[in-house]
Coordinates of C-alpha atoms and ligand atoms in Angstrom, one line a residue:
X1 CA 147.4 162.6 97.7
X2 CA 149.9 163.5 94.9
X3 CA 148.8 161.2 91.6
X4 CA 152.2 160.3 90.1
X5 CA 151.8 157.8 87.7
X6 CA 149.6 157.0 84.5
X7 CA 147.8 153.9 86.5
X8 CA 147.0 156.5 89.3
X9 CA 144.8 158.4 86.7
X10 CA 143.6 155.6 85.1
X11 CA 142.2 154.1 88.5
X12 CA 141.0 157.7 89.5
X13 CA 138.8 158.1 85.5
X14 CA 137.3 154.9 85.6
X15 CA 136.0 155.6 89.4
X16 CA 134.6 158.5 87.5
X17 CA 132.8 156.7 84.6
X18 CA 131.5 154.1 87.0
X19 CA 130.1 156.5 89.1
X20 CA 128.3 158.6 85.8
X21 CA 127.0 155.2 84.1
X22 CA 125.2 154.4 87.6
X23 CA 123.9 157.8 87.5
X24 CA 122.6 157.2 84.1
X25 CA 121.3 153.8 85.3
X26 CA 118.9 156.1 87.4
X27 CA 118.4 158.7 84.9
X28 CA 117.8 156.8 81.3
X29 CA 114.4 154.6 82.4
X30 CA 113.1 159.1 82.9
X31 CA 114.1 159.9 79.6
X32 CA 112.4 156.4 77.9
X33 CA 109.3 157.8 79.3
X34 CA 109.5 160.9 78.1
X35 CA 109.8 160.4 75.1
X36 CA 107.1 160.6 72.6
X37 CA 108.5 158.8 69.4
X38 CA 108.5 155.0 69.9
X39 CA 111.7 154.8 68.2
X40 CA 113.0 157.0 70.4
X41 CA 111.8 155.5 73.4
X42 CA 113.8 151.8 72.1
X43 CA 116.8 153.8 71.2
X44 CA 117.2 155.0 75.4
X45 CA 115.6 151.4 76.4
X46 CA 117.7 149.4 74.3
X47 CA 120.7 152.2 75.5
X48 CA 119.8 151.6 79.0
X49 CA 120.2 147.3 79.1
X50 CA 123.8 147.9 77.2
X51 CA 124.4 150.6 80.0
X52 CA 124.3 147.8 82.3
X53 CA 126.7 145.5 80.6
X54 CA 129.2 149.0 80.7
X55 CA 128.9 148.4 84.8
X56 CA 129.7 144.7 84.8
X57 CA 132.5 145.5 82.4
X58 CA 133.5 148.1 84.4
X59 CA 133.2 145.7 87.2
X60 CA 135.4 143.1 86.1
X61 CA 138.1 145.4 85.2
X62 CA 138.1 147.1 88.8
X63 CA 138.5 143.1 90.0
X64 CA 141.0 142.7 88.1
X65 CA 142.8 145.8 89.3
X66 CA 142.0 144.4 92.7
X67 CA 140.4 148.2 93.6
X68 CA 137.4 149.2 94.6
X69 CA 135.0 151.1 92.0
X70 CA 133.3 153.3 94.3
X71 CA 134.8 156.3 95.9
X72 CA 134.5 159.5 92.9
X73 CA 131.7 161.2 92.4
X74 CA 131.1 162.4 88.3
X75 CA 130.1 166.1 88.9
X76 CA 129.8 166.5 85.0
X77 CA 127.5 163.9 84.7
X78 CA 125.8 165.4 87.9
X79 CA 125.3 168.5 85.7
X80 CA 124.2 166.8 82.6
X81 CA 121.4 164.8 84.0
X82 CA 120.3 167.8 85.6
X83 CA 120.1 170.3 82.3
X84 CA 118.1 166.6 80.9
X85 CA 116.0 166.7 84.0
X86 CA 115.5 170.6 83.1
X87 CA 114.1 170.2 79.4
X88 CA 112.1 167.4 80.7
X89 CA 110.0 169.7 82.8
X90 CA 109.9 172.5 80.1
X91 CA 106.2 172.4 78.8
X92 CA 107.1 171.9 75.7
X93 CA 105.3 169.9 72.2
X94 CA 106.0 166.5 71.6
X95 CA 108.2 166.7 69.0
X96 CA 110.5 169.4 70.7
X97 CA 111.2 167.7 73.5
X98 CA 111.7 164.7 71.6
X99 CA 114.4 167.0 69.8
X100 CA 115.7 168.1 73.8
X101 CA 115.8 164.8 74.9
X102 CA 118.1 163.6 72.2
X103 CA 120.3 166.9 72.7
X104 CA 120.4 165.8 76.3
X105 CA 121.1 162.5 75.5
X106 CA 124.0 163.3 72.7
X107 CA 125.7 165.4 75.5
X108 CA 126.2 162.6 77.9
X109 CA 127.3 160.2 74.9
X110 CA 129.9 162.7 73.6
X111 CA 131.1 163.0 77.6
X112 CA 131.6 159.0 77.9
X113 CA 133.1 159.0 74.2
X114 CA 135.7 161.1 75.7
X115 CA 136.6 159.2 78.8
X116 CA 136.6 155.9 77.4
X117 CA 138.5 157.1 74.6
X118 CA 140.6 158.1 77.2
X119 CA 141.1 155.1 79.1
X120 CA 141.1 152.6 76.4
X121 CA 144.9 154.9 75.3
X122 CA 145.5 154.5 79.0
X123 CA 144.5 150.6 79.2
X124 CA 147.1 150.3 75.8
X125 CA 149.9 152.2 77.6
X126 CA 150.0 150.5 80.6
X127 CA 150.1 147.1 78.7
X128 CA 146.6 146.1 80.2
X129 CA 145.9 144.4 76.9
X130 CA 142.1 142.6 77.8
X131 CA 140.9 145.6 79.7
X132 CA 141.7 148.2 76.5
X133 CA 139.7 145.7 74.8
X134 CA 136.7 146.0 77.2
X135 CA 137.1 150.0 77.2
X136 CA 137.3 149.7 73.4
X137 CA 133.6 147.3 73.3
X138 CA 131.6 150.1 74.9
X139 CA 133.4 152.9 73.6
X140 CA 132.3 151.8 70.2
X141 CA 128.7 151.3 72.1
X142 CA 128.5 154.7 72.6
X143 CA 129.5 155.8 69.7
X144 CA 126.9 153.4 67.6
X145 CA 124.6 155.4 70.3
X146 CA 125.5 158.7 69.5
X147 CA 125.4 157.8 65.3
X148 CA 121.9 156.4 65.9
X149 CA 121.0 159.5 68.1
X150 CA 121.4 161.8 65.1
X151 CA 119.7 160.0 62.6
X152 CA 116.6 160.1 64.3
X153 CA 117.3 163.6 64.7
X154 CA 117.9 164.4 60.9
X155 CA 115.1 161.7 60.0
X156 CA 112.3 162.5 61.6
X157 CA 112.4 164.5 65.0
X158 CA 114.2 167.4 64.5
X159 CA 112.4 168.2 61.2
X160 CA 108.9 167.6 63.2
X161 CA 109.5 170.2 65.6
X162 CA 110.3 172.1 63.3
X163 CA 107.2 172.1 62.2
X164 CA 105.4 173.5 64.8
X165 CA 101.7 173.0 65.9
X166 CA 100.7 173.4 61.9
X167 CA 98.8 169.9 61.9
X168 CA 96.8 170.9 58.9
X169 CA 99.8 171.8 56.9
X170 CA 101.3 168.6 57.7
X171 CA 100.3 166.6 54.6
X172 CA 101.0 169.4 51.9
X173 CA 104.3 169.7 53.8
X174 CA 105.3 165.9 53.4
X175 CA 106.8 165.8 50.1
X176 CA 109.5 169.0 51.2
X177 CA 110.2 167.2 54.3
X178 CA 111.4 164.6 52.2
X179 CA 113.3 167.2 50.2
X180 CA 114.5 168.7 53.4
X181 CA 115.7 164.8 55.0
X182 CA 117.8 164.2 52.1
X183 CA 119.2 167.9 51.9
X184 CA 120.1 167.2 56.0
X185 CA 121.6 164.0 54.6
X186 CA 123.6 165.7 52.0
X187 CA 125.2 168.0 54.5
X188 CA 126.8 165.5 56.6
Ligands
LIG201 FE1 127.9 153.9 78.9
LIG202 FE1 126.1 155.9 77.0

């Protein structure tokens, strides 16, 4: 069927995003397991209970519309939880995957970032004033993700796998990591 008007696509991306934040429903509790660092760990639990409220808003919006949500199925999402699902059977060191699983992770935020960025402009335009404001709430969820995503990685994870398997180094190399965090900070 021929999509001819700005509510058409609007209707046909948030079928899309509905469908990829139930995917990640499935796929985030995996990831919270995986992970090694307990920060980490909170960041994708905490991730996964605002996930849910992204459904019900979703939910209420579709109501509103009077359309059905299902109906689209997110083949890039499909593709990103499988590359996640990848890197989570890698044999890899603690730390590294760590550093994969927040790659992973970052991947599918930058995704949503761009479709509720998307459909927030599209909400505006089409004068659908309370639902731009929904789009806008977990937009700037996933963003606040994706911020807290790479501080972990420029704090502490990244610059652990970095260091490799050298445990007994570890404590001479303490004070240049600290040189090294701030340097990362510097460069942002
Ligand atoms: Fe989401
Ligand atoms: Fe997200």
């Amino acid at each position: 069927m021929k999509m001819e008007t700005l509510q058409e696509l609007y209707l046909e991306q948030l079928r899309d995003i509905y469908d990829a934040e139930n995917q990640l429903l499935k796929a985030l509790p995996k990831m919270a397991k995986t992970a090694t660092n307990d920060e980490l760990k909170a960041a994708f639990e905490t991730h996964l209970e605002q996930t849910e409220e992204h459904v019900a808003r979703l939910d209420r919006i579709f109501e509103e519309l009077g359309e059905k949500p299902k109906g689209h199925k997110c083949e890039a999402m499909k593709g990103l939880i499988e590359e996640g699902k990848q890197m989570m059977e890698e044999d890899a060191a603690e730390d590294v995957m760590d550093a994969g699983l927040i790659c992973a992770a970052q991947k599918v935020e930058h995704y949503e970032i761009a479709t509720y960025g998307c459909l927030r402009t599209y909400a505006e335009m089409l004068g659908f004033d309370e639902q731009a404001d929904l789009l806008q709430e977990t937009l700037d969820e996933e963003k606040d993700t994706d911020d807290n995503l790479t501080e972990l990685a420029v704090s502490c994870i990244n610059v652990e796998a970095e260091e490799g398997e050298n445990e007994d180094e570890e404590e001479e190399e303490e004070a240049s990591d600290k040189e090294k965090e701030s340097a990362n900070r510097q460069d942002r």
